[in-house]
Amino acid sequence: MDTHFRTRVGCLFHVVLVAVLALLGWQAYWHLHGSDWLLDQPTNRRLTRLEHRVPRGMILDRAGEKLAWSNGVTREYADGRATAALLGYLDQQYGREGLEMRWNGELSGLSRTFTGQDLRRMARNEAPRGNDLLLTLDLRLQRIAHDTLGERTGAIVVLDPATGGILGMATQPTYHAATLRADFPRLSADPRKPLRNRATQDFYPPGSTMKLVTAAAALMHGQGADTAQTCAGGVARRYGVNVRDFGGAAHGRLTMPKALEKSCNQYFAQLAAELPPADFAETAAAFGFGRRWWEERNYLPDPRMLPLRMAVSSLTPGPDMTTSQGERAHMGFGQSTVVATPLQMAMVAAAIANEGKLMAPYLVAAVRKGGTQRTLRSLRSGPIGFPLDRQRARELAAMMRGVVEHPGGTARGARVAGLTVYGKTGTAQQRGGADHAWFVGFAEREGRGSSPRRIAFAVLLERGGTGGGVAVPLAKRLLERWRDLE
Amino acid sequence: MTGSVTRRIFIIQAVVLIALLLGHFIVWAAYPRAWAHYYQGAAFFKVMAPPLLMHLGWFALLVVLRTKGCRETLIVPVAALLVGLGTLFLLRLAGGSYLQYITETSPYWRDVFADRASVIYAAYGKQVIFFYVGLAALLGLLLVRWDLQALTRYKYLVGSGAVLLLLVTTLFGSETGGQQIALDLKFFTFQPHEPVKILIVIFMAAYLAEKRDLLVLAAARARFLSVMDLRYLGPMIALWLLVMAIVFKHKDLGAALLLFGIFLGMLYLGTGRKTYLALGLGMFLFGVFAAYTLVARVQTRVAIWLDPWQERYINDQGYQIAQSLMALGNGKLIGAGLAGGYPEIIPAVHTDMIYAAISEDMGLVGAVVILACFLLLIERIFVVGLRARDAFGGLLIAGLGVSLALQTLVIIGGVVKAIPLTGVTLPFISYGGTSLVINFIILGLVLKVAAHPAAPPAAT
């Protein structure tokens, strides 16, 4: 054959080669990039098939205690009411929500990694099963938080300051995951919105608990704990706005520890107003204000680690809103445009408890091979910010201790024998009803146990009354029961 | 891999066998209830025996090639792997469908899967038989003494044979899904466009080889087109147009695409004139445009291809391609594992869509392996074509390579939604008696030419 024929054949082969590579590239798109989208298509029968064939993975608490498991096609719960807002639900009619939805791939076994165990299982003719999820949650603490909150509208958040792990998170009103199908129409019509998680989805003015942020900002930007201001009592006209203390009390000239103990609005109004606005915003941002930190991989390597619907806590509604000195004065004690979720305020306490290093809160700690102890993936969050250095965090913690311990402190009701409690109360005014009652802080216990040595917490009672009067006793009950855990 | 049948080839063949046996073992372990139902005892041996028996055939072929002194042998293990994977997946899909059938709760889907399980299981049995028919045809081509050149003398007979086959299908063919592509012969349904493909390649190779000198002359006289082109190519174009017209009448879009590609490819191989290529591509675009504007069926096909997720298609005509893509999505990089995915959900998974099934279980990695096997096969076929003794042999083998490559590209392109889906089989892998036997005949022609290559230039 002539050489021309050789070149023509070579040319055709190259055309085939290029076409095959192009097809492969196109195919790779469906395999890799389009995979999750395709698996979630309603006409994809794989999901329903798997639910029939593959036992769905369990959800376990930090100690390996079962929170949710599957019995045939029905999902069963250790405490379906206490954990509903965290685990989400799974219903053939109403779909999936929360953790059950975000982690559906692992739980249903669709994105399981093939291991030697699978091969042995196949050889023994055993069915595959979905992977289990290990949470940071402590079922005991979760139940305590849920019981403590009772029927009151509000939320309780308990964090492990050292890791950021969510130990407990109660919200009211809530629902029961196991009876969701029957209750759903009623739940979605309920004006109190029981399907929302108040701890992360709803924000409230933080009131005096915001003074922790103001104090941190002042400490980190040139002010000392001995900075003195005068509280004249009554309604003080400052920076063009009115600042009034609780009951119109006059605290006289006082320094930061006393001002925090007494929760003096006029002191913190002056502190905030006189801080350069950028400094105040910087510290608030380090605490998490104004940031969608849960979307960033630096903090949560897998965004599904916190499978909750989140709202942004912020100082001002827009990112670049310029504020007047008067507005900043009100922000200094948590009024004006400042809003925060209960989780955000628990983070403020956690950052102080962890000596200034704020770890990103998360809920899912590990993926386990279904039904075994083998960890496939361990998940850890990173620090969101360093709002305080170690020394100033200790200084601020000492002030929070004073709020609980000193005579005349607003949170004296939170003293618990056997624990060292640090806290800050808040009574936040919002137009259109009673005040929101806040208590945020952290507690430390002696000795070793299955629970961390320190926990940070935030208690919020929506339209509940005063922080000292309503939220503090609840926190005391919570802490007492935590102390009694072995 | 030149050299005669070496120990190396036998080792590669043995590796293929071991891989397939492992696959059959996994499939045996995955669907115990299906095998208990189908085999009533000794299921393990009944599952494991076919790959062993089929490999007896492959090893026998290698021995024959060794005695013939054939220098092109890597083709055999590659083809064995493809055929073996095809039957393995048929078995796996039969087991999968049966499992779906016995675990399904909705009566509608129960019926669907009961039906699918029995169809695919029967297909598996038939495919093993067709394998031996194909292998017998292949060995016949190799062992019976005949001269390939004889085909050139009967080229018009071959060409008319293609037309006749198609006409018979027009008259007696059974209609499925608006297409007229099968002849029902009681024992099995015969797909005439499969042999037509080969007959056209033989006809064109013979024609172009004969007129080669004239065509070169014509090309030298005119840089563009002249009357001479038409005079020399006229009969060939006329026959080809006739074939295309009948295929269009059958509404067999896949075969039309294939025959068009073969025609263009062979014209280029035989003449090397870019003018023809440009003209052909122009005709192709015009044909696509004409078909799109005139034939409603083509319009829906294109609409489904562009967006199968639309509400009016997703549960109807777009269902198949959508399910295919979902299978790929479930496959991810390394696959759901053999018998780990759910490809039995895809309609016609054992014929047209088997590539999606393999891609789901074996993932993108498995798809790369399959495509690499096809590329290797096509490359070896082209090399054999280059070593052929005469122009006819070269054109014939290269043409068969083009036809194999095109068919692979058309169906895989359809399965991954790169082009509209048309119903053609994936060579060597898909279930289909006609297709498998024809592919064996292609293999036989290639190996026959490979066994009698051109003498080294020095000796001529």
Coordinates of C-alpha atoms in Angstrom, one line a residue, chain A residues 1-32 34-39 41-54 108-114 119 121-126 128, chain B residues 26 29-30 32 99-100 103-105 109 113 212 265 268-272 309 314-315 319 323 325-333 336 338-339 342-343 345-346 355 359-360 363-364 367-368 371 375 378-379 382 385-386 388 390-391 394-395 398 402 405 409 412-413 416-418:
Chain A
M1 CA 0.0 0.0 0.0
D2 CA 1.2 3.5 -0.7
T3 CA 2.2 6.0 1.9
H4 CA -0.9 8.1 1.2
F5 CA -3.1 5.3 2.5
R6 CA -0.9 5.2 5.6
T7 CA -1.4 8.9 6.3
R8 CA -5.2 8.7 5.7
V9 CA -5.6 5.8 8.1
G10 CA -3.4 7.6 10.7
C11 CA -5.5 10.7 10.3
L12 CA -8.8 8.8 10.8
F13 CA -7.4 7.1 13.9
H14 CA -6.6 10.5 15.3
V15 CA -10.1 11.7 14.6
V16 CA -11.4 8.6 16.5
L17 CA -9.0 9.2 19.4
V18 CA -10.0 12.8 19.8
A19 CA -13.7 11.9 19.6
V20 CA -13.3 9.2 22.3
L21 CA -11.4 11.6 24.6
A22 CA -14.1 14.2 24.1
L23 CA -16.8 11.7 24.9
L24 CA -14.9 10.7 28.0
G25 CA -14.6 14.3 29.2
W26 CA -18.3 14.7 28.6
Q27 CA -19.1 11.5 30.5
A28 CA -16.8 12.5 33.4
Y29 CA -19.1 15.5 33.9
W30 CA -22.0 13.3 34.8
H31 CA -19.9 11.0 36.9
L32 CA -18.2 13.7 39.0
G34 CA -23.4 16.1 38.0
S35 CA -23.5 13.2 40.4
D36 CA -25.3 14.8 43.4
W37 CA -27.8 16.6 41.3
L38 CA -28.6 13.4 39.4
L39 CA -29.0 11.4 42.6
Q41 CA -33.7 13.9 40.9
P42 CA -37.3 12.9 41.8
T43 CA -37.4 10.4 38.9
N44 CA -34.3 8.7 40.3
R45 CA -35.7 5.4 41.7
R46 CA -32.3 4.6 43.3
L47 CA -33.2 6.5 46.4
T48 CA -36.4 4.7 47.1
R49 CA -34.8 1.4 46.1
L50 CA -32.1 2.0 48.6
E51 CA -34.5 2.8 51.3
H52 CA -36.1 -0.5 50.8
R53 CA -32.9 -2.5 50.4
V54 CA -30.2 -0.8 52.4
S108 CA -28.7 5.9 52.6
G109 CA -25.4 4.3 51.6
L110 CA -25.4 5.9 48.2
S111 CA -22.0 7.5 48.6
R112 CA -20.5 4.8 50.7
T113 CA -16.9 4.0 50.2
F114 CA -16.1 0.5 49.2
L119 CA -16.3 -7.6 50.2
R121 CA -20.2 -8.8 53.6
M122 CA -20.9 -9.7 50.0
A123 CA -19.2 -13.0 50.4
R124 CA -21.5 -13.7 53.3
N125 CA -24.5 -12.5 51.3
E126 CA -25.3 -9.8 53.7
P128 CA -25.0 -3.4 52.5
Chain B
I26 CA -19.1 -11.4 42.7
A29 CA -22.5 -13.8 45.6
A30 CA -24.7 -10.8 45.1
P32 CA -28.4 -15.7 45.7
L99 CA -34.0 -8.9 43.0
Q100 CA -35.9 -5.7 42.1
T103 CA -38.4 -6.8 46.7
E104 CA -40.6 -4.3 44.9
T105 CA -43.8 -3.3 46.6
W109 CA -42.9 -1.9 39.0
F113 CA -39.1 -6.0 36.7
R212 CA -8.1 3.6 -7.7
G265 CA -14.7 7.5 5.8
Y268 CA -11.6 9.5 2.2
L269 CA -9.5 6.3 2.6
G270 CA -9.9 5.4 -1.0
T271 CA -9.3 8.7 -2.7
G272 CA -7.8 11.0 0.0
W309 CA -35.7 16.8 32.1
I314 CA -39.1 13.0 31.7
N315 CA -41.6 10.2 32.3
Y319 CA -37.0 8.7 30.6
Q323 CA -32.1 7.1 33.7
L325 CA -27.4 9.8 33.2
M326 CA -28.5 8.9 36.7
A327 CA -26.7 5.6 36.4
L328 CA -23.5 7.5 35.5
G329 CA -24.1 9.9 38.4
N330 CA -24.4 7.0 40.8
G331 CA -21.2 5.5 39.3
K332 CA -19.0 8.4 40.3
L333 CA -15.3 7.8 39.9
A336 CA -21.0 1.5 42.8
L338 CA -20.2 -4.8 40.5
A339 CA -23.8 -5.6 41.4
Y342 CA -29.2 -0.1 40.0
P343 CA -28.8 0.0 36.3
I345 CA -33.9 0.5 36.2
I346 CA -32.9 1.8 32.7
Y355 CA -22.6 1.0 28.6
S359 CA -20.4 2.9 34.0
E360 CA -22.7 2.7 37.0
G363 CA -17.5 4.0 37.5
L364 CA -15.6 6.4 35.3
A367 CA -15.6 3.5 31.3
V368 CA -12.0 4.5 30.7
L371 CA -12.9 2.9 25.9
L375 CA -9.3 2.2 21.0
I378 CA -9.5 -0.1 16.4
E379 CA -5.8 0.7 16.4
F382 CA -6.0 -0.2 11.3
G385 CA -5.3 -2.8 7.3
L386 CA -1.9 -1.1 6.7
A388 CA -2.6 -5.9 4.0
D390 CA -3.3 -5.4 -1.7
A391 CA -5.5 -2.2 -1.9
G394 CA -6.3 -2.5 3.1
L395 CA -9.5 -0.6 2.3
A398 CA -9.6 -0.1 7.5
V402 CA -14.1 2.8 10.7
A405 CA -15.3 3.0 15.7
L409 CA -18.9 6.4 19.2
I412 CA -21.6 5.8 23.7
G413 CA -22.2 9.4 22.6
V416 CA -23.7 10.0 27.8
K417 CA -26.0 12.6 26.0
A418 CA -23.3 14.0 23.8

